[in-house]
Amino acid sequence: MGKPTGFMEHPRSVPMVRPAVERVTDWREFHGHSDDTELQNQGARCMDCGVPFCHTGNVLGGAASGCPINNLIPEWNDLVYRGRWREAFDRLRKTNDFPEFTGRVCPAPCEGSCVLGVNDNPVTIKRIEQAIIDRAFDAGWVMPQPPSGRTGKRVAIVGSGPAGLTAAAQLNQSGHCVTVFERADRIGGLLMYGIPNMKLEKSVVQRRTDLLAAEGIEFVVNTSVGRDYSVDRLMGEFDAIVLCGGAARPRDLLLDGRSLSGIHFAMDFLHLNTKSLLDSNQRDGRFLSAKDKDVIVIGSGDTGTDCVGTALRQGCRSLVQFEILSKPPETRAPDNPWPQWPKVYRLDYGQEEAAALFGRDPRTYSIMTKSFVGDKDGRLKSVRTVGIMWSKDENGQFQPVEIDGTEREWRTQMVLLALGFEGPETEGLLTQIGVALDDRGNVATDEDKMTSVSKVFAAGDMARGQSLVVWAIADGRHAARGADKFLRGGRT
Amino acid sequence: MLSLRKSVWFGFHKVNHSDYPKKQGLYDPHYEHDACGMGFVVDVGGRKSHAIIEQAMQVLLNLEHRGATGSEKNTGDGAGILFQLPHRFLVRECARQKIKLPQPGEYAVGMVFLPTAEESGRQCKRQFAKIIREEGQSLFGWRRVPTDNSMLGASAKASQPVIEQVFIRRGQDVSDELDFERKLCIIRKRITKAAKRGIHERGTFYVSSLSCRTIVYKGMLIANQLSAFYPDLRDGDVESALALVHSRFSTNTFPSWARAHPYRYIAHNGEINTLRGNINWMRARESKFRSKFFGSELHKILPVIDSDTSDSGMFDNVLEVLTLTGRSLPHAMMMMIPEPWTADQSMSAEKKAFYEYHSCLMEPWDGPAAIAFTDGIRIGAMLDRNGLRPARYYVTKAGLVILASEVGVLDVPPEEILCKGRVQPGRMFLVDTESGRVVDDDELKRAVATQYPYAEWLRNNQLSLEEFPSPPDTPVQNSSTLLEQQHAFGYTSEELKLLITPMGAHGEEPVGSMGTDTPLAVLSERPQLLYNYFKQLFAQVTNPPVDAIREDLVMSTDTTIGPEANMLEPAPECARQIRLPSPILTNEQLNKLRHLGDAGQGAAGVKFKSITLPMLYEVNGGERSLEAALTELCRQSAAAIAGGYGVIILSDRGVDKDKAAIPALLAVSSIHHYLIREGTRTQVGFVVESGEPREVHHFALLLGYGAAAINPYLVFDILRDLTAQRHLGVDIDHTISNYLKAINKGIVKVISKMGISTIQSYCGAQVFEAVGLREDLVDRYFTWTPSRIGGVGLEVIAEESRLRHKQAFPEGSEPEQSLIEGGQYQWRRKGELHQFNPESIHKLQHACRTNNYETFKEFSALINDQSRQLHTLRGLMELTPLAGPIPIAEVERASEIVKRFKTGAMSYGSISREAHEALAIAMNRIGARSNTGEGGEDSERYTAEANGDSRNSSIKQVASGRFGVTSNYLVNANELQIKIAQGAKPGEGGQLPGHKVSAAIAKVRHSTPGVGLISPPPHHDIYSIEDLAQLIYDLKNANDRARISVKLVAEVGVGTVAAGVAKAHADVVLISGYDGGTGASPLSSIKHAGAPWELGLAETHQTLVLNNLRSRITIETDGQLKTGRDVVIAALLGAEEFGFATAPLVSLGCIMMRVCHLNTCPVGVATQDPELRARFSGDPSHVINFMNFVAQEVRELMAELGFRTINEMIGHTECLTMRLGIEQWKARGLDFSNIVHRPAMPDTVGRYCQIKQENEVEKSLDHTVLLERCKPALEHGKQITATFPIRNADRAVGTMLGSHITRAHGADGLPPDTIQLTFKGSAGQSFGAFVPRGLTLTLEGDANDYVGKGLSGGRILVYPPKDSTFQAHENVIIGNVAFYGATGGEAYISGIAGERFCVRNSGVLAVVEGVGDHGCEYMTGGCVVVLGPTGRNFAAGMSGGFAYVLDEKGDFIIRCNRAMVEVTGIDDASEIELVKNMIFRHAEYTGSRRATEILVSWDEMTSRFLRVLPNDYKRVLEGEKGSANFALPVVEMRVKSADVSG
């Protein structure tokens, strides 16, 4: 079905209507919009595969191949092609609680495993997803749908990131009374403060939070469970608890000069920026400013990119981004075949903007930071690096080897550490509840996502380690199923 | 009544006439098939002579090649003769025993097979005497029939009965001969029943004949043994005016003296496809039987059908009763095998009324048939409506009629012949020795049809649904419950999208590709509809499927509903039924039936009412509640019948929170069988009103198990909903009529796959096999359905219903707002499992591309390890070593094992050139075999590449379309594969749409670019097992170095078919699983037709071992083979060669898009689009890696099992056990003991192929005479001219000689007429098959079927002997299916040809003086000139070429099928010239008087010629030329001096 020959007739087209130089002047979303015809054409490119890899969610080569929440992608692509938006929305929400988030922030493993990607550009699945949900909101199809009855069971969700919100939504739909605890002042966790506004407009997060509240979920902000709300009370008042606290412990770079001022974790930088933006449109000045600074972002993952985009918007003087790995190939390497997540060179929005402003991709590859250098006032002055190459050690593991003569010193006043996260914060909540951890330091769970403590479940990065929003949604649903089964007496 | 099954159906192996092995493992004697040659000789004037017997024996000898022998050459399948009681001889013989026989007619003789054990024999005779006395007749005595068994084979000898004749004197109160025959029938039936109860020892009791008119001598003999075995037959005193003979070809080798033909009234070449239904219905009718002739004795001849006999025997039983109760033989024959009357516009009104009336009495006995019948006074023959068996006759000037399956069976000097003819499809031919004349079909049938005022009876009694007034209250959909209903009946969004929407929008059943790899219903974790446990059966080899599209004139969807009356006595009230144009009812039609007999609503004349019974049960009560509901339904049905209701509507409307629908199939079948047992079944008709059925398979099953009509109300609601949302693009009326059209077409296709033509006879015919249903369930509710591996019972069916029901009514919450995904056709993460899924596809491709065995092992683990998720039957098997493991180094090398591997038959056309050649190169590199598929091959590929690679496919397929099957194609093969059926769509043909026929494809298929091509469902030269033997013989002649392979598809009974294939001397038999891939097939066929190969393979191996035929033939299997474990299990079940298709394609880049039929394959594998082909990234090394990986895994498993070679391993099912502790809720009921059964046979019986099939080709005329004679031409191109005598046993003459020409001189052959051979006499089948250029064959005489089959450039001339006196153009000179699949050459036939002249011709220029039905069918090229009458359905499916027909009577147009062609006059001068030239050459070559006459008055004749031109072809030709001037075939003129125009 779909249009059998659509993929031969229409090239892939992803609109980026706002030019980079323009969009760095504000904090509004950078996503462009396509007209209906274009969207239908893009939907027609879907080949309606006999075996659609796009919705598999297998982990291949250490990365997701296909959608982890098994979105019914071929079905809604086809419906979009046919202009049947309302049904497309019905199919979409069947698997995805928050398409407006994934449609904006997901790296789209679906597209990485799209069969058309075998020898062509994949279908613009992510943009179609966003178009469906945006249209659904515009048309008023997204209405609060409180459950028809209540079970009388109470569930606490600790953490309001994507996993927590998903678990909350699902358990609420099952008729349980759900309370979500959030230690920040706004609901959304990573969605609210981890991802900058230009990637995910905060009104979009708020809109969803409002819907959930209208469906009967109780939100409690500024409350850190274990500190502001005792674990005993929590365990006493609730029939089930789902821990969705994320993997909040950032990886540090403990080199000489780490204590110099001007070195920040990316998440602190991003959080404060967004909070100030929401609180006062940044008039309160309560954020870490890169204005007129030479900024170095260490790490080139999604968070690193967000730091780049944010620093640019703040008006940095120059910007470079270090990546310890070597530059990925333009096309798939032989050991990275389709349908694995393609480890290829990409220009994300931040890099595209930096290139537009400064003339080049800010990333430097195969580079290792050796030390931070400060001035006499203890302020960061520069960073010393060395070039490296990767070679296999005797165990066959790749190891970085420094290359003599490639030492270099970079002038900088601000370094942002975007090196990823090590796992959940263990002091406080986790220690107090007493849940067991797995060998990677994440909360250990069983096949129902229950922790070692009865009635306590865990989902999202807290149990999985740092990952994608879409995995958080997948885990949130999984934990909700487990908790619901538990609450209905399906397990003891 | 459960014991019915045991005693009736499988009873005959327990006590009685045969020594068949008992039912064991998967072998079941019930599936035996046979076919044969038959004939008769009669003196029209009724003069008795011994010469008639001698001549009949001669006929039999000349039909010997149509019979068969088994593993013993001197044990035949059966031969026999029926003739008039030889009074003179009997008087003489009886006198010796002091018996004085009275006048003829006053006594009867029985031919009796008695047990060899003396006491049993005596016991039988005592019984006989007692019964004769009780029936008021007297016994004269017995005569031991002399026999000489010295020439018999061991098994025939071992099972030989004692043969005696019993003499009975007519009783005082028996009024006439017919009355005497009735008494004799009663006696025979009584003694047969008594003997069945009485004989406990192994042995035979059987009455071959018992009549005062005729006698049958028959036995398990070869034709030439008959007269030697029965010295009586050589006695000059044995005289008769008529004699009927038969030579049998059975598909197995088990001795059966009783199953030889003739039976008491008939000899039959054919088989009855609807047998199960015919038996059931006949049984069901018996309670209504009344006969003034039998009166109170009627019960003595019941049951009518002797369940111990074959289908032909059963036919004989019914025919006997119909005639003894007052109908004439022709009348009874017309009832049982009616002509297609519904759509025939040329049929007379009274004949139509006759057939319509009788359709209210009984359903047709449907299937291929040439039946010769006699009552001792009249003798005749009749063909089925399709004419699927040949029957030719001569009438001599001396008043002799010789009719047989072939011509030339009796030498008659040409000048003595009055006329030569053939029996036409559906027609009858009768000789009445009393009136001393030949009665033609028209006269005969008119007489029968006007005996009663049938039309009036119909008018006054029968009703058509349309005539009824519409009741006001047709229910409308309740949209608020629509979603709930869909959930409750298990609808998926996939079904809505892929099945229902296309049917509603386009009126076509949707098509898919790449087979199926989902679990069987019994293995699926998901709740399955009951329908999914049934697999459709289909025709293969022993009878052909019908082309329901191109030959729709024989099809009928008409059916009737209402109580039946006594069928034995003609009466007006028998017609009191309602006629339905289609078995699928709209809501309005159903409502009319619902209000039958209502005051104010009932149509005048309806004497019966309808009642609606709810088909619901309390869902939470589970199995018990379901069972109780079924029992209650049966009770209510019986009560309804008692209450005078004639129609029962079973309805599942009203499903709610507590009540679920009883699966409609279960309800229908259980009541159907209950009422059959009660004997009241025919007093009521069933209508099913259900939300459940939606796809073709569902409707087919409901009909097949007894429903007369079905109203699928929920589908209508869904269509209405989809239409309201404007998703279909048509309005609601069109949507529903589209859907009905699609379903009706689909049902017709399903029935045609089995060779069944009418829905009426399909109803209740149960042509299904259950896979995964437990025996007790089947016995009780689906009685007589084969189900061979156990499975689920009622409790699982109830649980599956409950699970569906829960979707609609979940506990404590709302139902899902949208339907579940499904995932049956397209993989979905949360849908049904597929073996090829993202993970396995990725692993396999990655392994093959990187040559990484470790990754392959990860792939094979995904497929092999089914401990968590069940996929296949073999997945449940465990490999158990018999002895300890051996070092892997001792195991046969992988390079040897891969030689047993083959890639599947995929045509260049279905897959791209790149993919096709990659497979060929890969397989050639490793010494394995690739397969052309159907579609020819570019001859450039026969030459090796510079680097040593070869693109030549080792196996060349010969399929029904015969595309590109030339002499050159055939000689370049190592193996020739006859594709009888294909796993994904057994019983169906195919179509290559015009847009896929590129120039390159057209070249290899010898067709025109842009013109669509049709592969017919049957091979038109294989309608029976003896036809297959003939094709095998033809191909061996066409390439005597190639192995001949026959591809079958697994279904119950395939083992016996394979045994027949082995006896037909094939070298390889391939058993394909139902799940194999395809380029395009209806979705219902992909899923529901055929069985898994595990069953088919095991049955085949077991049957061949039991027959001791296994050692003569190689067994190959395929169907979703992917791993070494699959191969090992196949070997253990009996296979020695293994085919792979999908997996190698995946290794080449296929990602299972399943869009092959759309030409949009995005990886360039299954597409002809140049842009997409450029994306192909496969390499032969990928395929080689795959084959090596599989072989390596095979070796590892062999080492574990302790086998050093594959041969050692074959058939060792002891190594296979069913996995213990299977906990899956459905699969735990399975029982594999039948699959792993090992027949107990001595060690001398081989279990793998060790003996080369006998090469009969060496005895051929070509091998013994022609090759040597033509050597100078073959070697030096010298001209050769010679003349030889020829007879019907000389088959495929010229074929081997042709193959030598091609071998030596390539595709172009020799210059025309280099070799000119003339033959005089009657040529055997396949005269001139595949003959290439340079060879001209002239036949002075006549020929049998398949003249010029596959003609590849040669020239064939046929004309009557110079000294014959009959008019050539009025007589039949060649048989059926001439020039089938011919690609080039010329043919001039002076006389009339049989059916299907030039079928699928793509290049021959032919002139003929008249043709039978279906002339030029499927033709794609060439030019045919017909100088006389044509039969019906001319040009059906014709997509290319020209035909010119001389239409003197002006009625050609009604006999031409104009669906694809236009018919016009010819006015173009060059065309006129072309036709004239061809006729001119015809005259010159054959001396045709007809041609000369036409040429003499040419100017006035031109206006009587009509041109038949396919629309597509015209479009393409016009496109080429840019005008209406066509590229006409060029006929080189070689005008002799003779001036024919003057």
PDB file of C-alpha atoms in Angstrom, chain B residues 1220-1350:
ATOM      1  CA  LEU B1220       9.486 -33.580  25.648  1.00  0.00           C
ATOM      2  CA  GLY B1221       7.717 -31.285  27.986  1.00  0.00           C
ATOM      3  CA  ILE B1222       6.312 -28.894  25.446  1.00  0.00           C
ATOM      4  CA  GLU B1223       4.278 -26.597  27.575  1.00  0.00           C
ATOM      5  CA  GLN B1224       2.873 -24.312  24.941  1.00  0.00           C
ATOM      6  CA  TRP B1225      -0.874 -24.372  25.435  1.00  0.00           C
ATOM      7  CA  LYS B1226      -1.656 -25.528  21.925  1.00  0.00           C
ATOM      8  CA  ALA B1227       1.379 -27.413  20.744  1.00  0.00           C
ATOM      9  CA  ARG B1228       1.336 -29.802  23.668  1.00  0.00           C
ATOM     10  CA  GLY B1229      -1.475 -31.724  21.980  1.00  0.00           C
ATOM     11  CA  LEU B1230       0.657 -32.553  18.947  1.00  0.00           C
ATOM     12  CA  ASP B1231       1.784 -36.070  18.237  1.00  0.00           C
ATOM     13  CA  PHE B1232       4.528 -36.710  15.698  1.00  0.00           C
ATOM     14  CA  SER B1233       4.438 -40.472  15.770  1.00  0.00           C
ATOM     15  CA  ASN B1234       2.988 -40.568  12.249  1.00  0.00           C
ATOM     16  CA  ILE B1235       5.732 -38.339  10.928  1.00  0.00           C
ATOM     17  CA  VAL B1236       8.555 -40.370  12.409  1.00  0.00           C
ATOM     18  CA  HIS B1237       6.955 -43.727  11.624  1.00  0.00           C
ATOM     19  CA  ARG B1238       9.317 -46.200   9.917  1.00  0.00           C
ATOM     20  CA  PRO B1239       7.538 -48.782   7.782  1.00  0.00           C
ATOM     21  CA  ALA B1240       8.637 -52.267   8.752  1.00  0.00           C
ATOM     22  CA  MET B1241      10.155 -53.447   5.526  1.00  0.00           C
ATOM     23  CA  PRO B1242      12.980 -55.878   4.961  1.00  0.00           C
ATOM     24  CA  ASP B1243      16.501 -54.549   4.669  1.00  0.00           C
ATOM     25  CA  THR B1244      16.497 -55.365   0.989  1.00  0.00           C
ATOM     26  CA  VAL B1245      14.133 -52.465   0.463  1.00  0.00           C
ATOM     27  CA  GLY B1246      16.289 -49.442  -0.291  1.00  0.00           C
ATOM     28  CA  ARG B1247      15.729 -46.214   1.584  1.00  0.00           C
ATOM     29  CA  TYR B1248      17.470 -43.835  -0.759  1.00  0.00           C
ATOM     30  CA  CYS B1249      17.998 -43.695  -4.482  1.00  0.00           C
ATOM     31  CA  GLN B1250      20.278 -46.505  -5.598  1.00  0.00           C
ATOM     32  CA  ILE B1251      18.789 -47.768  -8.839  1.00  0.00           C
ATOM     33  CA  LYS B1252      18.633 -45.787 -12.040  1.00  0.00           C
ATOM     34  CA  GLN B1253      15.175 -45.597 -13.551  1.00  0.00           C
ATOM     35  CA  GLU B1254      14.668 -47.812 -16.499  1.00  0.00           C
ATOM     36  CA  ASN B1255      15.407 -46.006 -19.703  1.00  0.00           C
ATOM     37  CA  GLU B1256      12.528 -46.892 -22.006  1.00  0.00           C
ATOM     38  CA  VAL B1257      13.765 -44.242 -24.359  1.00  0.00           C
ATOM     39  CA  GLU B1258      16.209 -46.752 -25.709  1.00  0.00           C
ATOM     40  CA  LYS B1259      13.322 -48.674 -27.189  1.00  0.00           C
ATOM     41  CA  SER B1260      12.001 -45.682 -29.071  1.00  0.00           C
ATOM     42  CA  LEU B1261      11.766 -45.504 -32.822  1.00  0.00           C
ATOM     43  CA  ASP B1262      14.252 -42.647 -32.806  1.00  0.00           C
ATOM     44  CA  HIS B1263      16.826 -44.567 -30.846  1.00  0.00           C
ATOM     45  CA  THR B1264      16.433 -47.838 -32.663  1.00  0.00           C
ATOM     46  CA  VAL B1265      15.974 -46.625 -36.229  1.00  0.00           C
ATOM     47  CA  LEU B1266      15.875 -42.922 -36.963  1.00  0.00           C
ATOM     48  CA  LEU B1267      19.141 -41.756 -35.425  1.00  0.00           C
ATOM     49  CA  GLU B1268      21.206 -44.193 -37.375  1.00  0.00           C
ATOM     50  CA  ARG B1269      19.318 -43.487 -40.585  1.00  0.00           C
ATOM     51  CA  CYS B1270      19.797 -39.734 -40.221  1.00  0.00           C
ATOM     52  CA  LYS B1271      23.435 -39.779 -39.216  1.00  0.00           C
ATOM     53  CA  PRO B1272      24.627 -38.311 -42.529  1.00  0.00           C
ATOM     54  CA  ALA B1273      22.379 -35.346 -41.991  1.00  0.00           C
ATOM     55  CA  LEU B1274      23.416 -34.869 -38.378  1.00  0.00           C
ATOM     56  CA  GLU B1275      27.089 -35.094 -39.130  1.00  0.00           C
ATOM     57  CA  HIS B1276      27.376 -33.644 -42.604  1.00  0.00           C
ATOM     58  CA  GLY B1277      24.120 -31.861 -43.271  1.00  0.00           C
ATOM     59  CA  LYS B1278      23.229 -34.289 -46.046  1.00  0.00           C
ATOM     60  CA  GLN B1279      19.615 -34.457 -47.154  1.00  0.00           C
ATOM     61  CA  ILE B1280      17.721 -37.510 -45.998  1.00  0.00           C
ATOM     62  CA  THR B1281      14.357 -38.750 -47.173  1.00  0.00           C
ATOM     63  CA  ALA B1282      12.782 -41.904 -45.797  1.00  0.00           C
ATOM     64  CA  THR B1283       9.481 -43.591 -45.042  1.00  0.00           C
ATOM     65  CA  PHE B1284       8.531 -45.755 -42.040  1.00  0.00           C
ATOM     66  CA  PRO B1285       5.436 -47.417 -40.652  1.00  0.00           C
ATOM     67  CA  ILE B1286       4.206 -46.054 -37.338  1.00  0.00           C
ATOM     68  CA  ARG B1287       1.768 -47.191 -34.637  1.00  0.00           C
ATOM     69  CA  ASN B1288       0.243 -45.649 -31.548  1.00  0.00           C
ATOM     70  CA  ALA B1289       2.856 -47.191 -29.276  1.00  0.00           C
ATOM     71  CA  ASP B1290       5.539 -45.189 -31.128  1.00  0.00           C
ATOM     72  CA  ARG B1291       5.533 -42.091 -28.983  1.00  0.00           C
ATOM     73  CA  ALA B1292       7.475 -38.840 -29.240  1.00  0.00           C
ATOM     74  CA  VAL B1293       8.691 -39.776 -32.673  1.00  0.00           C
ATOM     75  CA  GLY B1294      11.281 -37.323 -33.948  1.00  0.00           C
ATOM     76  CA  THR B1295      12.010 -35.813 -30.568  1.00  0.00           C
ATOM     77  CA  MET B1296      15.293 -37.505 -29.864  1.00  0.00           C
ATOM     78  CA  LEU B1297      16.419 -37.027 -33.435  1.00  0.00           C
ATOM     79  CA  GLY B1298      15.577 -33.350 -32.994  1.00  0.00           C
ATOM     80  CA  SER B1299      17.623 -33.151 -29.821  1.00  0.00           C
ATOM     81  CA  HIS B1300      20.628 -34.504 -31.694  1.00  0.00           C
ATOM     82  CA  ILE B1301      20.179 -31.860 -34.362  1.00  0.00           C
ATOM     83  CA  THR B1302      20.097 -29.175 -31.686  1.00  0.00           C
ATOM     84  CA  ARG B1303      23.101 -30.558 -29.864  1.00  0.00           C
ATOM     85  CA  ALA B1304      25.098 -30.617 -33.066  1.00  0.00           C
ATOM     86  CA  HIS B1305      23.855 -27.454 -34.698  1.00  0.00           C
ATOM     87  CA  GLY B1306      22.518 -25.223 -31.956  1.00  0.00           C
ATOM     88  CA  ALA B1307      19.291 -23.337 -31.687  1.00  0.00           C
ATOM     89  CA  ASP B1308      19.060 -22.695 -35.426  1.00  0.00           C
ATOM     90  CA  GLY B1309      19.101 -26.382 -36.321  1.00  0.00           C
ATOM     91  CA  LEU B1310      19.655 -27.402 -39.945  1.00  0.00           C
ATOM     92  CA  PRO B1311      18.419 -25.798 -43.154  1.00  0.00           C
ATOM     93  CA  PRO B1312      14.705 -26.527 -43.632  1.00  0.00           C
ATOM     94  CA  ASP B1313      13.811 -29.940 -45.016  1.00  0.00           C
ATOM     95  CA  THR B1314      17.300 -31.370 -44.553  1.00  0.00           C
ATOM     96  CA  ILE B1315      15.656 -34.433 -43.067  1.00  0.00           C
ATOM     97  CA  GLN B1316      12.283 -35.435 -44.456  1.00  0.00           C
ATOM     98  CA  LEU B1317      10.682 -38.430 -42.851  1.00  0.00           C
ATOM     99  CA  THR B1318       7.306 -39.838 -43.765  1.00  0.00           C
ATOM    100  CA  PHE B1319       5.336 -42.128 -41.477  1.00  0.00           C
ATOM    101  CA  LYS B1320       2.331 -44.234 -42.315  1.00  0.00           C
ATOM    102  CA  GLY B1321      -0.154 -45.353 -39.704  1.00  0.00           C
ATOM    103  CA  SER B1322      -1.381 -44.006 -36.383  1.00  0.00           C
ATOM    104  CA  ALA B1323       1.233 -42.039 -34.513  1.00  0.00           C
ATOM    105  CA  GLY B1324       1.511 -42.289 -30.759  1.00  0.00           C
ATOM    106  CA  GLN B1325       1.342 -39.309 -28.461  1.00  0.00           C
ATOM    107  CA  SER B1326       3.699 -36.346 -28.803  1.00  0.00           C
ATOM    108  CA  PHE B1327       4.441 -36.898 -32.455  1.00  0.00           C
ATOM    109  CA  GLY B1328       7.159 -34.429 -33.422  1.00  0.00           C
ATOM    110  CA  ALA B1329       7.539 -32.890 -29.980  1.00  0.00           C
ATOM    111  CA  PHE B1330      10.243 -30.196 -29.707  1.00  0.00           C
ATOM    112  CA  VAL B1331      11.419 -30.840 -33.234  1.00  0.00           C
ATOM    113  CA  PRO B1332      13.841 -28.140 -34.440  1.00  0.00           C
ATOM    114  CA  ARG B1333      14.425 -26.568 -37.798  1.00  0.00           C
ATOM    115  CA  GLY B1334      15.692 -28.868 -40.492  1.00  0.00           C
ATOM    116  CA  LEU B1335      13.402 -31.751 -39.666  1.00  0.00           C
ATOM    117  CA  THR B1336      10.160 -32.270 -41.561  1.00  0.00           C
ATOM    118  CA  LEU B1337       7.846 -35.006 -40.364  1.00  0.00           C
ATOM    119  CA  THR B1338       5.028 -36.139 -42.571  1.00  0.00           C
ATOM    120  CA  LEU B1339       2.331 -38.393 -41.228  1.00  0.00           C
ATOM    121  CA  GLU B1340      -0.015 -40.221 -43.536  1.00  0.00           C
ATOM    122  CA  GLY B1341      -2.653 -41.529 -41.177  1.00  0.00           C
ATOM    123  CA  ASP B1342      -3.658 -40.009 -37.910  1.00  0.00           C
ATOM    124  CA  ALA B1343      -2.133 -39.025 -34.605  1.00  0.00           C
ATOM    125  CA  ASN B1344      -2.933 -38.970 -30.938  1.00  0.00           C
ATOM    126  CA  ASP B1345      -2.547 -36.120 -28.460  1.00  0.00           C
ATOM    127  CA  TYR B1346       0.260 -33.550 -28.219  1.00  0.00           C
ATOM    128  CA  VAL B1347       1.317 -33.451 -31.853  1.00  0.00           C
ATOM    129  CA  GLY B1348       4.146 -30.952 -32.254  1.00  0.00           C
ATOM    130  CA  LYS B1349       4.292 -30.100 -28.555  1.00  0.00           C
ATOM    131  CA  GLY B1350       7.038 -27.504 -28.073  1.00  0.00           C
TER     132      GLY B1350
END
